Amino acid sequence: MSNSLFRTKKIESILAEGGDDPHGGHGLKRVLSMKDLTFFGIAAILGAGSFSSLGGAVFHGGPGVVILFIITAIACAFTAFCYSEFASRIPVAGSAYTYAYASFGELFAWIIGWALIMEYSIGNIYVAYSWSDYFTSLMEKMGVHIPQYLCTSYMEVKHAMAAGSTNPDVLEAYKTAPVIGGLKIIFDLPAFIINILITLLVFRGVKESRNFSNVMVILKMIVVALVIIVGGYLVFSHGLTPNWTPPNDEGVHSFMPRGFSGVMAAVSGVFFAYIGFDAVSVLAEEAKNPQRDLPRGMILSLVICTVVYILLTLVLTGAVNYKNFDGVGDPLAFIFEKQNLNVGWMQFFVAIAAVVAMTSVLLVFQMGQPRIWMSMSRDGLMPPVFQRIHPKYKTPSFATIVTGLVVGLPILFTDKTFVLDFTSIATLFAFVLVCGGVLLIPRKVKEAGKFHIPYINGQYIFPLIVVASLFLAHQLSASYFTDMFNFDFGSNEDYTQGKQSFMDMATPNITLIIFWLSALTLAVVTFLKKYSLIPLMGLITCLYLLTGMTKNNWAWFLGWLLIGLVIYLLYGYKKSKLAN
């Protein structure tokens, strides 16, 4: 019996469980081609982020936010290489959870499996809310009115009323809601219904889900292409290209009117637009040739979506001055409104595209979670019922139903702000462990037809990058490091007026200090161990993005991990197959 919290699972034993055998005993159908996997990747990436967070990113960064899309895509590409390396070695369901089990050990595997619930299940609650917003808007354009109290979350109305909101939709929901037993009946019915329909589709089988997803992606890409073509034509024909170099506060025309710091202020919105490409790796056990097709599917979907994001950003910033995107939640439709390009029929098509985009994201994430639970159940960390395969549909049936409940029930009593805080930090944490895990597993002999992450010796290059980054940070701001260690916020107006607590103000300083200490430690270890540069770059870029998380992000995340740790110690640690 092994009592170690860090007991690892050998890659050979993972493959022996049936995941690498097309006729393995676990019975998942291998029906997904490289095209299917690429489409699933596009379905996950080109969704809620692009249709909701793009406007805020453009407002912060101006046309120069294009550069940030490229930087973030490169950071995600480093991570995609690491996912691809693991997917090539361990072509089974489970994604980052399975990879962490083989590299860091059981405790970290449990932590990442528990964190992925935040990315897939809780993240899908946010997507369901966003889907509902676009769906009700589309219905309004078609002359179908859904009562506000049936398309608004209860907590959203409660918090808005407590804050004295004057939002007409919120006020209408509060005033018109029926009362039963003294309780106002307010909930998001469209979000609840779409969750049920997606759960039923995923329950039926991966082949049906694949066909539905492929159709959704084709429709979505057609409408997005239409936005780019029509918007781009109008930008050039109307002579709006000067919007790409708007004047800054000093009156100087610039591609980055708020400077590079303004571009970097959009990092959270831009990163959110890329969340989802890792969901492709969860489908490893249903891919026809996972060692070859999974890496290609992930990287190809990243490249396609990056090109789309760049073109969309150029169209948006060419059509309308970047300052006008403040608070715009539907930027693709916004540019075609009367005061801008004035193309009414395009607004209708964009509304359809948004509903399609959200549906495809819901589908991919709803497929991911049951397969992670199935993998954890196989290892004994969760009850055996989670690995039950439906005899007819060949899907993890019980885990799929539970996922539907985990997403559906909180829709009735949460709101978008609450669930969004959970999502991006869990995703980045998963990325960090996957990139770090590649550094820990031994290098393998190259095999024809399988993906191999290129080995670039980082012994001298990575320490040089860290030192150069330190020098550049100091050159850009002479007070950068003194400000980092300055915890005296007595002169800050938000702090003195009680708008922000000490921890609110101190969190960015603390996370930056931890980041630079981690970077220096990695530089020293890399010099001694000759680590590969690509996973190092994935690791360090994701660690830097974590420095942008707020105190509330960290509080919810650490609280969630603490609950998971208690469950692991009470059940998983004793029931684990590696314990015997």
Coordinates of C-alpha atoms in Angstrom, one line a residue:
M1 CA 0.0 0.0 0.0
S2 CA 1.3 3.5 -0.9
N3 CA 0.5 6.2 1.6
S4 CA 2.1 9.1 -0.3
L5 CA 0.0 12.1 -1.3
F6 CA 2.2 12.4 -4.3
R7 CA 2.0 8.8 -5.6
T8 CA 2.2 8.9 -9.4
K9 CA 0.5 6.8 -12.0
K10 CA 2.7 5.2 -14.6
I11 CA 1.9 6.1 -18.2
E12 CA 2.0 2.4 -19.1
S13 CA -0.7 1.6 -16.5
I14 CA -2.9 4.4 -17.7
L15 CA -2.8 3.1 -21.3
A16 CA -3.3 -0.5 -20.1
E17 CA -6.7 0.5 -18.7
G18 CA -8.1 0.5 -22.2
G19 CA -7.7 4.1 -23.3
D20 CA -5.1 3.4 -26.0
D21 CA -7.0 0.4 -27.4
P22 CA -9.7 1.1 -29.9
H23 CA -11.5 -2.0 -28.6
G24 CA -10.8 -1.2 -24.9
G25 CA -13.1 -2.4 -22.2
H26 CA -14.4 1.1 -21.3
G27 CA -16.4 1.2 -24.5
L28 CA -16.1 4.9 -25.6
K29 CA -16.5 5.1 -29.4
R30 CA -13.5 6.4 -31.4
V31 CA -15.3 8.4 -34.0
L32 CA -13.6 11.8 -34.0
S33 CA -11.3 12.8 -36.9
M34 CA -8.9 15.7 -37.0
K35 CA -11.5 17.8 -38.7
D36 CA -14.0 17.0 -35.9
L37 CA -11.5 17.9 -33.2
T38 CA -10.5 21.1 -34.9
F39 CA -14.2 22.0 -35.1
F40 CA -14.7 21.3 -31.4
G41 CA -11.7 23.6 -30.7
I42 CA -13.2 26.4 -32.8
A43 CA -16.6 25.8 -31.1
A44 CA -15.1 26.2 -27.7
I45 CA -12.8 29.2 -28.5
L46 CA -15.0 31.3 -30.8
G47 CA -17.9 31.8 -28.4
A48 CA -18.8 33.7 -25.3
G49 CA -15.5 35.5 -25.1
S50 CA -15.5 36.8 -28.7
F51 CA -19.1 37.9 -28.5
S52 CA -19.0 39.5 -25.1
S53 CA -15.5 40.5 -23.9
L54 CA -14.2 41.8 -27.2
G55 CA -15.8 45.2 -26.8
G56 CA -14.2 45.8 -23.4
A57 CA -10.8 44.7 -24.8
V58 CA -11.1 47.1 -27.7
F59 CA -12.0 50.0 -25.3
H60 CA -9.0 49.4 -23.1
G61 CA -6.4 48.8 -25.8
G62 CA -7.7 50.5 -28.9
P63 CA -6.6 49.1 -32.3
G64 CA -3.4 48.0 -30.7
V65 CA -5.3 45.2 -28.9
V66 CA -4.5 43.2 -32.0
I67 CA -1.0 42.8 -30.6
L68 CA -2.3 41.4 -27.4
F69 CA -4.4 38.8 -29.3
I70 CA -1.1 37.7 -31.0
I71 CA 0.8 37.6 -27.6
T72 CA -2.0 35.7 -25.9
A73 CA -2.3 33.3 -28.8
I74 CA 1.5 32.6 -28.5
A75 CA 1.1 32.0 -24.8
C76 CA -1.8 29.6 -25.4
A77 CA 0.2 28.0 -28.2
F78 CA 3.0 27.2 -25.7
T79 CA 0.4 25.6 -23.5
A80 CA -1.2 23.8 -26.5
F81 CA 2.2 22.2 -27.3
C82 CA 2.3 20.9 -23.7
Y83 CA -1.2 19.6 -23.9
S84 CA -0.3 18.0 -27.2
E85 CA 2.7 16.3 -25.7
F86 CA 0.6 14.7 -23.0
A87 CA -2.2 13.9 -25.3
S88 CA 0.3 12.0 -27.6
R89 CA 1.7 10.0 -24.7
I90 CA -1.6 9.5 -22.8
P91 CA -4.5 9.4 -25.4
V92 CA -7.2 8.8 -22.8
A93 CA -10.1 10.9 -21.4
G94 CA -9.2 13.2 -18.4
S95 CA -7.2 16.0 -19.9
A96 CA -5.1 18.0 -17.4
Y97 CA -6.2 15.7 -14.5
T98 CA -4.7 12.6 -16.1
Y99 CA -1.6 14.5 -17.1
A100 CA -1.0 15.8 -13.6
Y101 CA -1.5 12.2 -12.2
A102 CA 1.4 11.0 -14.4
S103 CA 3.7 13.9 -13.5
F104 CA 3.0 15.6 -10.2
G105 CA 1.2 12.8 -8.3
E106 CA -2.2 12.0 -6.9
L107 CA -2.8 15.1 -4.7
F108 CA -2.1 17.5 -7.6
A109 CA -4.2 15.3 -9.9
W110 CA -7.1 15.6 -7.5
I111 CA -6.6 19.4 -7.2
I112 CA -6.6 19.9 -10.9
G113 CA -9.6 17.6 -11.4
W114 CA -11.5 19.6 -8.8
A115 CA -10.4 22.9 -10.3
L116 CA -11.6 21.8 -13.8
I117 CA -15.1 21.5 -12.4
M118 CA -14.8 25.3 -12.1
E119 CA -13.7 25.7 -15.7
Y120 CA -16.2 23.3 -17.4
S121 CA -19.3 23.1 -15.2
I122 CA -19.3 26.5 -13.4
G123 CA -17.9 28.2 -16.5
N124 CA -20.9 26.8 -18.4
I125 CA -23.3 28.5 -16.0
Y126 CA -21.9 31.9 -17.2
V127 CA -22.1 30.8 -20.9
A128 CA -25.8 29.7 -20.3
Y129 CA -26.6 33.2 -18.9
S130 CA -24.9 34.8 -21.9
W131 CA -26.7 32.5 -24.2
S132 CA -30.0 33.5 -22.6
D133 CA -29.2 37.3 -23.0
Y134 CA -28.6 36.9 -26.7
F135 CA -31.5 34.5 -27.2
T136 CA -34.0 36.8 -25.6
S137 CA -32.6 39.7 -27.6
L138 CA -33.1 37.7 -30.8
M139 CA -36.6 36.8 -29.8
E140 CA -37.4 40.5 -29.3
K141 CA -36.1 41.3 -32.8
M142 CA -38.5 38.6 -34.0
G143 CA -41.4 40.1 -32.1
V144 CA -41.5 37.5 -29.3
H145 CA -41.3 39.0 -25.8
I146 CA -40.2 36.9 -22.8
P147 CA -41.1 38.4 -19.4
Q148 CA -38.1 39.9 -17.7
Y149 CA -38.6 37.9 -14.5
L150 CA -38.2 34.7 -16.6
C151 CA -34.9 35.8 -18.3
T152 CA -33.0 37.4 -15.4
S153 CA -31.3 35.6 -12.5
Y154 CA -32.7 36.2 -9.0
M155 CA -29.4 37.1 -7.4
E156 CA -28.7 39.6 -10.2
V157 CA -32.0 41.4 -9.5
K158 CA -31.4 41.2 -5.7
H159 CA -27.9 42.7 -5.9
A160 CA -29.0 45.4 -8.4
M161 CA -32.0 46.5 -6.3
A162 CA -29.8 46.6 -3.1
A163 CA -27.4 48.9 -5.0
G164 CA -30.2 51.2 -6.1
S165 CA -30.0 50.2 -9.8
T166 CA -32.0 52.2 -12.4
N167 CA -31.6 49.5 -15.1
P168 CA -35.1 49.3 -16.7
D169 CA -34.8 45.5 -17.3
V170 CA -34.0 44.9 -13.6
L171 CA -36.8 47.2 -12.4
E172 CA -39.3 45.5 -14.7
A173 CA -38.3 42.0 -13.5
Y174 CA -38.7 43.1 -9.9
K175 CA -42.0 44.9 -10.4
T176 CA -43.7 42.3 -12.6
A177 CA -42.5 39.1 -10.9
P178 CA -45.3 36.9 -9.4
V179 CA -45.1 36.3 -5.7
I180 CA -45.6 32.8 -4.1
G181 CA -45.3 32.5 -0.3
G182 CA -43.8 35.9 0.0
L183 CA -41.0 35.0 -2.5
K184 CA -40.7 36.7 -5.9
I185 CA -40.4 34.2 -8.7
I186 CA -37.4 35.4 -10.7
F187 CA -35.2 33.0 -12.6
D188 CA -33.5 32.6 -16.0
L189 CA -35.7 30.1 -17.8
P190 CA -33.9 30.1 -21.2
A191 CA -30.6 29.4 -19.5
F192 CA -32.2 26.5 -17.6
I193 CA -33.8 25.0 -20.7
I194 CA -30.7 25.2 -22.9
N195 CA -28.8 23.4 -20.2
I196 CA -31.4 20.5 -20.2
L197 CA -31.3 20.3 -24.0
I198 CA -27.5 20.2 -24.2
T199 CA -27.3 17.6 -21.5
L200 CA -29.8 15.4 -23.4
L201 CA -27.7 15.8 -26.6
V202 CA -24.4 14.9 -24.9
F203 CA -26.2 11.9 -23.2
R204 CA -27.2 10.6 -26.6
G205 CA -23.7 10.2 -27.8
V206 CA -20.5 11.9 -29.1
K207 CA -21.4 11.2 -32.7
E208 CA -24.6 13.1 -32.5
S209 CA -22.8 15.9 -30.5
R210 CA -20.1 16.0 -33.2
N211 CA -22.6 16.4 -36.0
F212 CA -24.5 19.1 -34.1
S213 CA -21.3 20.9 -33.2
N214 CA -19.9 20.8 -36.8
V215 CA -23.1 22.4 -38.1
M216 CA -23.0 25.1 -35.4
V217 CA -19.4 25.9 -36.2
I218 CA -20.0 26.2 -40.0
L219 CA -23.0 28.5 -39.4
K220 CA -21.0 30.6 -36.9
M221 CA -18.0 30.9 -39.2
I222 CA -20.2 31.9 -42.2
V223 CA -21.8 34.8 -40.1
V224 CA -18.4 35.9 -38.7
A225 CA -17.0 35.9 -42.2
L226 CA -19.9 38.0 -43.3
V227 CA -19.2 40.5 -40.4
I228 CA -15.5 40.7 -41.5
I229 CA -16.4 41.1 -45.3
V230 CA -19.3 43.5 -44.9
G231 CA -17.7 45.5 -42.1
G232 CA -14.3 45.6 -43.8
Y233 CA -15.8 46.8 -47.1
L234 CA -17.8 49.6 -45.3
V235 CA -14.6 50.7 -43.4
F236 CA -12.7 51.2 -46.6
S237 CA -15.6 52.5 -48.7
H238 CA -16.6 55.1 -46.0
G239 CA -13.0 56.2 -45.5
L240 CA -13.0 55.1 -41.8
T241 CA -9.4 53.7 -41.8
P242 CA -8.1 56.8 -39.7
N243 CA -9.9 55.1 -36.8
W244 CA -7.0 52.6 -36.7
T245 CA -4.7 55.5 -35.6
P246 CA -6.9 57.6 -33.3
P247 CA -5.5 60.6 -31.4
N248 CA -4.4 59.9 -27.8
D249 CA -4.8 62.4 -24.9
E250 CA -2.0 64.5 -26.2
G251 CA -3.6 64.6 -29.7
V252 CA -0.9 62.4 -31.3
H253 CA -2.4 59.8 -33.6
S254 CA -1.3 56.3 -32.6
F255 CA -2.2 52.6 -33.2
M256 CA -1.9 52.3 -29.4
P257 CA -3.6 55.5 -28.1
R258 CA -3.5 54.3 -24.5
G259 CA 0.1 53.0 -24.8
F260 CA 1.2 49.5 -24.3
S261 CA -0.1 49.6 -20.7
G262 CA -3.6 50.2 -22.1
V263 CA -3.2 47.2 -24.3
M264 CA -2.1 45.0 -21.4
A265 CA -5.1 46.3 -19.4
A266 CA -7.2 44.2 -21.8
V267 CA -5.4 41.0 -21.0
S268 CA -8.2 39.4 -18.9
G269 CA -10.8 40.0 -21.6
V270 CA -8.5 38.7 -24.4
F271 CA -7.5 35.6 -22.4
F272 CA -11.2 34.8 -21.7
A273 CA -11.7 34.7 -25.5
Y274 CA -9.2 31.8 -25.7
I275 CA -10.6 29.7 -22.9
G276 CA -11.7 26.4 -24.2
F277 CA -9.1 25.0 -26.6
D278 CA -7.9 22.6 -23.8
A279 CA -11.4 21.0 -23.9
V280 CA -10.3 19.2 -27.1
S281 CA -7.8 17.0 -25.1
V282 CA -10.7 15.7 -23.0
L283 CA -12.0 13.9 -26.1
A284 CA -8.8 11.9 -26.5
E285 CA -10.5 8.5 -25.9
E286 CA -13.0 9.2 -28.6
A287 CA -10.5 10.3 -31.3
K288 CA -9.6 7.9 -34.1
N289 CA -5.9 8.7 -34.0
P290 CA -5.3 10.8 -30.9
Q291 CA -1.5 10.8 -31.0
R292 CA -1.6 12.5 -34.4
D293 CA -5.0 14.3 -34.6
L294 CA -5.3 15.8 -31.1
P295 CA -2.2 18.1 -31.3
R296 CA -3.2 19.1 -34.8
G297 CA -6.8 19.8 -33.8
M298 CA -5.8 22.0 -30.9
I299 CA -3.1 24.0 -32.7
L300 CA -5.1 24.4 -35.9
S301 CA -8.1 25.7 -34.0
L302 CA -5.9 28.2 -32.2
V303 CA -4.4 29.5 -35.4
I304 CA -7.8 29.8 -37.1
C305 CA -9.4 31.6 -34.2
T306 CA -6.4 34.0 -33.8
V307 CA -6.7 35.0 -37.4
V308 CA -10.5 35.5 -36.9
Y309 CA -9.9 37.6 -33.8
I310 CA -7.4 39.8 -35.5
L311 CA -9.6 40.5 -38.5
L312 CA -12.7 41.1 -36.2
T313 CA -10.7 43.6 -34.1
L314 CA -9.5 45.5 -37.1
V315 CA -13.1 45.7 -38.4
L316 CA -14.4 46.9 -35.0
T317 CA -11.7 49.5 -34.5
G318 CA -12.0 50.7 -38.1
A319 CA -15.8 51.0 -38.0
V320 CA -16.1 52.9 -34.7
N321 CA -13.7 54.9 -32.5
Y322 CA -12.4 52.6 -29.8
K323 CA -13.7 54.9 -27.0
N324 CA -17.3 54.2 -28.0
F325 CA -16.9 50.5 -27.0
D326 CA -17.1 51.4 -23.3
G327 CA -19.7 49.1 -21.7
V328 CA -20.7 47.5 -25.0
G329 CA -21.5 43.8 -24.4
D330 CA -22.4 43.0 -28.1
P331 CA -19.7 44.7 -30.1
L332 CA -20.3 42.8 -33.4
A333 CA -23.9 44.0 -33.5
F334 CA -22.9 47.4 -32.2
I335 CA -20.9 48.4 -35.2
F336 CA -23.9 47.9 -37.5
E337 CA -26.3 50.1 -35.4
K338 CA -27.8 53.3 -36.9
Q339 CA -25.2 55.7 -35.4
N340 CA -22.3 53.6 -36.8
L341 CA -22.4 51.6 -40.0
N342 CA -26.2 51.5 -40.1
V343 CA -26.8 48.0 -41.5
G344 CA -30.0 46.7 -39.8
W345 CA -30.0 43.2 -41.4
M346 CA -26.5 42.5 -40.2
Q347 CA -27.6 43.1 -36.6
F348 CA -30.1 40.3 -37.0
F349 CA -27.5 37.9 -38.5
V350 CA -25.1 38.8 -35.6
A351 CA -27.7 38.0 -33.1
I352 CA -28.2 34.5 -34.7
A353 CA -24.4 34.0 -34.8
A354 CA -24.2 34.8 -31.1
V355 CA -26.9 32.3 -30.1
V356 CA -25.1 29.6 -32.3
A357 CA -21.7 30.5 -30.8
M358 CA -22.9 30.1 -27.3
T359 CA -24.7 26.8 -28.0
S360 CA -21.5 25.3 -29.4
V361 CA -19.5 26.4 -26.4
L362 CA -22.1 24.9 -24.0
L363 CA -21.9 21.6 -26.0
V364 CA -18.1 21.3 -25.8
F365 CA -17.8 22.1 -22.1
Q366 CA -20.8 19.9 -21.2
M367 CA -19.0 17.0 -22.9
G368 CA -15.7 17.7 -21.1
Q369 CA -16.8 17.5 -17.5
P370 CA -18.3 13.9 -17.5
R371 CA -15.2 12.5 -19.0
I372 CA -13.0 14.0 -16.3
W373 CA -15.2 12.6 -13.6
M374 CA -15.1 9.2 -15.4
S375 CA -11.3 9.3 -15.3
M376 CA -11.3 10.2 -11.6
S377 CA -13.7 7.4 -10.9
R378 CA -11.6 4.9 -12.7
D379 CA -8.7 5.8 -10.4
G380 CA -10.9 5.3 -7.3
L381 CA -11.0 9.0 -6.4
M382 CA -14.7 9.2 -7.0
P383 CA -17.5 6.7 -6.6
P384 CA -17.6 3.9 -9.2
V385 CA -21.0 5.0 -10.6
F386 CA -19.3 8.0 -12.3
Q387 CA -17.5 5.6 -14.8
R388 CA -20.8 3.9 -15.8
I389 CA -21.1 3.7 -19.6
H390 CA -24.5 3.7 -21.2
P391 CA -25.0 0.3 -22.9
K392 CA -26.6 1.8 -26.0
Y393 CA -25.2 5.4 -26.4
K394 CA -21.7 4.5 -25.1
T395 CA -21.4 7.7 -23.1
P396 CA -20.6 8.3 -19.4
S397 CA -24.3 8.4 -18.6
F398 CA -24.4 9.0 -14.8
A399 CA -21.6 11.6 -15.0
T400 CA -23.4 13.4 -17.8
I401 CA -26.6 13.7 -15.8
V402 CA -24.7 14.9 -12.7
T403 CA -23.0 17.5 -14.9
G404 CA -26.4 18.7 -16.1
L405 CA -27.5 19.1 -12.5
V406 CA -24.3 20.9 -11.4
V407 CA -24.8 23.4 -14.2
G408 CA -28.6 23.6 -14.1
L409 CA -29.4 24.0 -10.4
P410 CA -27.0 27.0 -9.7
I411 CA -28.6 28.8 -12.6
L412 CA -31.6 29.3 -10.3
F413 CA -29.7 31.1 -7.5
T414 CA -26.4 32.5 -8.9
D415 CA -25.5 35.3 -11.2
K416 CA -22.9 36.0 -13.9
T417 CA -20.5 38.0 -11.8
F418 CA -20.3 35.2 -9.2
V419 CA -19.6 32.3 -11.6
L420 CA -17.2 34.3 -13.8
D421 CA -14.8 34.8 -10.9
F422 CA -14.4 31.0 -10.7
T423 CA -13.6 30.3 -14.4
S424 CA -10.4 32.0 -15.7
I425 CA -8.3 31.4 -12.5
A426 CA -9.1 27.7 -12.6
T427 CA -8.2 27.5 -16.3
L428 CA -4.8 29.3 -15.8
F429 CA -4.1 27.0 -12.8
A430 CA -4.7 24.0 -15.0
F431 CA -2.4 25.5 -17.7
V432 CA 0.4 26.0 -15.1
L433 CA 0.3 22.4 -14.0
V434 CA 0.2 21.0 -17.5
C435 CA 3.2 23.1 -18.6
G436 CA 5.0 22.2 -15.4
G437 CA 4.1 18.5 -15.8
V438 CA 5.9 18.3 -19.2
L439 CA 9.1 19.4 -17.5
L440 CA 8.9 16.5 -15.0
I441 CA 8.2 13.6 -17.3
P442 CA 11.2 12.0 -19.0
R443 CA 11.9 12.7 -22.6
K444 CA 10.8 10.0 -25.0
V445 CA 12.2 8.5 -28.2
K446 CA 10.6 9.9 -31.3
E447 CA 8.0 7.7 -33.0
A448 CA 6.6 8.1 -36.5
G449 CA 3.0 9.4 -36.6
K450 CA 3.1 10.8 -33.0
F451 CA 3.4 14.4 -31.9
H452 CA 6.7 15.3 -30.2
I453 CA 7.2 18.7 -28.5
P454 CA 10.4 20.2 -30.0
Y455 CA 13.2 20.2 -27.4
I456 CA 15.0 23.6 -27.2
N457 CA 17.6 23.7 -24.4
G458 CA 16.6 26.6 -22.1
Q459 CA 19.7 26.4 -20.0
Y460 CA 21.0 29.8 -21.1
I461 CA 18.0 31.2 -23.1
F462 CA 15.4 31.1 -20.3
P463 CA 17.6 32.8 -17.6
L464 CA 18.5 35.4 -20.2
I465 CA 14.8 36.0 -20.9
V466 CA 14.1 36.5 -17.1
V467 CA 17.0 38.9 -16.6
A468 CA 16.0 40.8 -19.8
S469 CA 12.4 41.0 -18.5
L470 CA 13.6 42.4 -15.2
F471 CA 15.7 45.0 -17.0
L472 CA 12.9 46.0 -19.4
A473 CA 10.4 46.3 -16.5
H474 CA 12.7 48.7 -14.7
Q475 CA 13.4 50.7 -17.9
L476 CA 9.7 51.1 -18.7
S477 CA 9.0 52.3 -15.1
A478 CA 11.8 53.3 -12.8
S479 CA 9.6 52.9 -9.7
Y480 CA 8.3 49.4 -10.8
F481 CA 10.1 47.4 -8.1
T482 CA 9.8 50.0 -5.4
D483 CA 6.1 50.2 -6.0
M484 CA 5.8 46.4 -5.9
F485 CA 7.2 46.4 -2.3
N486 CA 5.2 49.4 -1.2
F487 CA 2.4 48.3 1.0
D488 CA 1.6 51.8 2.4
F489 CA -1.7 52.7 0.8
G490 CA -2.5 55.7 3.1
S491 CA -2.5 58.2 0.2
N492 CA -4.8 56.1 -2.0
E493 CA -8.3 57.7 -2.2
D494 CA -10.1 54.3 -2.7
Y495 CA -8.4 52.9 0.4
T496 CA -8.9 56.0 2.6
Q497 CA -12.6 56.2 1.7
G498 CA -13.1 52.5 2.4
K499 CA -13.9 51.5 -1.2
Q500 CA -11.1 49.0 -1.2
S501 CA -9.6 47.0 1.7
F502 CA -5.9 46.5 2.5
M503 CA -6.0 43.0 0.8
D504 CA -7.7 44.5 -2.3
M505 CA -4.8 46.9 -2.7
A506 CA -2.1 44.5 -1.6
T507 CA -3.1 41.4 -3.8
P508 CA -1.4 42.7 -7.0
N509 CA 1.8 43.4 -5.1
I510 CA 1.8 40.0 -3.4
T511 CA 1.1 38.1 -6.7
L512 CA 3.8 40.1 -8.6
I513 CA 6.4 39.4 -5.9
I514 CA 5.6 35.7 -6.0
F515 CA 5.7 35.7 -9.8
W516 CA 9.2 37.2 -9.9
L517 CA 10.5 34.9 -7.2
S518 CA 9.1 32.0 -9.1
A519 CA 10.7 33.3 -12.4
L520 CA 14.1 33.6 -10.7
T521 CA 13.8 30.2 -9.1
L522 CA 12.8 28.6 -12.5
A523 CA 15.8 30.4 -14.1
V524 CA 18.3 28.8 -11.6
V525 CA 16.7 25.3 -11.8
T526 CA 16.6 25.5 -15.6
F527 CA 20.3 26.4 -15.7
L528 CA 21.1 23.3 -13.6
K529 CA 18.6 20.9 -15.2
K530 CA 18.5 22.1 -18.8
Y531 CA 14.7 22.2 -19.1
S532 CA 13.0 22.5 -22.4
L533 CA 12.2 26.1 -23.4
I534 CA 8.6 25.7 -24.8
P535 CA 7.0 24.3 -21.6
L536 CA 9.0 26.9 -19.6
M537 CA 7.5 29.7 -21.7
G538 CA 4.0 28.3 -21.3
L539 CA 4.5 28.1 -17.6
I540 CA 5.9 31.6 -17.1
T541 CA 3.3 33.3 -19.3
C542 CA 0.5 31.6 -17.5
L543 CA 2.0 32.5 -14.1
Y544 CA 2.2 36.1 -15.2
L545 CA -1.5 36.1 -16.3
L546 CA -2.3 34.9 -12.8
T547 CA -1.0 38.1 -11.3
G548 CA -4.0 39.9 -12.8
M549 CA -6.4 38.0 -10.6
T550 CA -8.2 40.0 -7.9
K551 CA -8.5 39.2 -4.2
N552 CA -12.0 37.8 -4.7
N553 CA -10.7 35.5 -7.5
W554 CA -8.1 34.0 -5.1
A555 CA -10.5 33.8 -2.2
W556 CA -13.1 31.8 -4.1
F557 CA -10.5 29.6 -5.7
L558 CA -8.6 28.8 -2.5
G559 CA -12.0 28.2 -0.7
W560 CA -13.0 25.8 -3.5
L561 CA -9.7 23.9 -3.3
L562 CA -10.0 23.6 0.5
I563 CA -13.5 21.9 0.1
G564 CA -12.0 19.6 -2.5
L565 CA -9.1 18.7 -0.3
V566 CA -11.4 17.7 2.6
I567 CA -13.4 15.4 0.2
Y568 CA -10.1 13.9 -1.1
L569 CA -8.8 13.1 2.4
L570 CA -12.1 11.6 3.5
Y571 CA -12.8 9.5 0.4
G572 CA -10.3 9.6 -2.5
Y573 CA -7.1 9.1 -0.4
K574 CA -8.4 5.8 1.1
K575 CA -10.3 4.5 -2.0
S576 CA -7.6 5.3 -4.5
K577 CA -6.5 2.3 -6.6
L578 CA -2.9 3.4 -5.9
A579 CA -3.5 2.9 -2.2
N580 CA -3.6 -0.8 -2.8

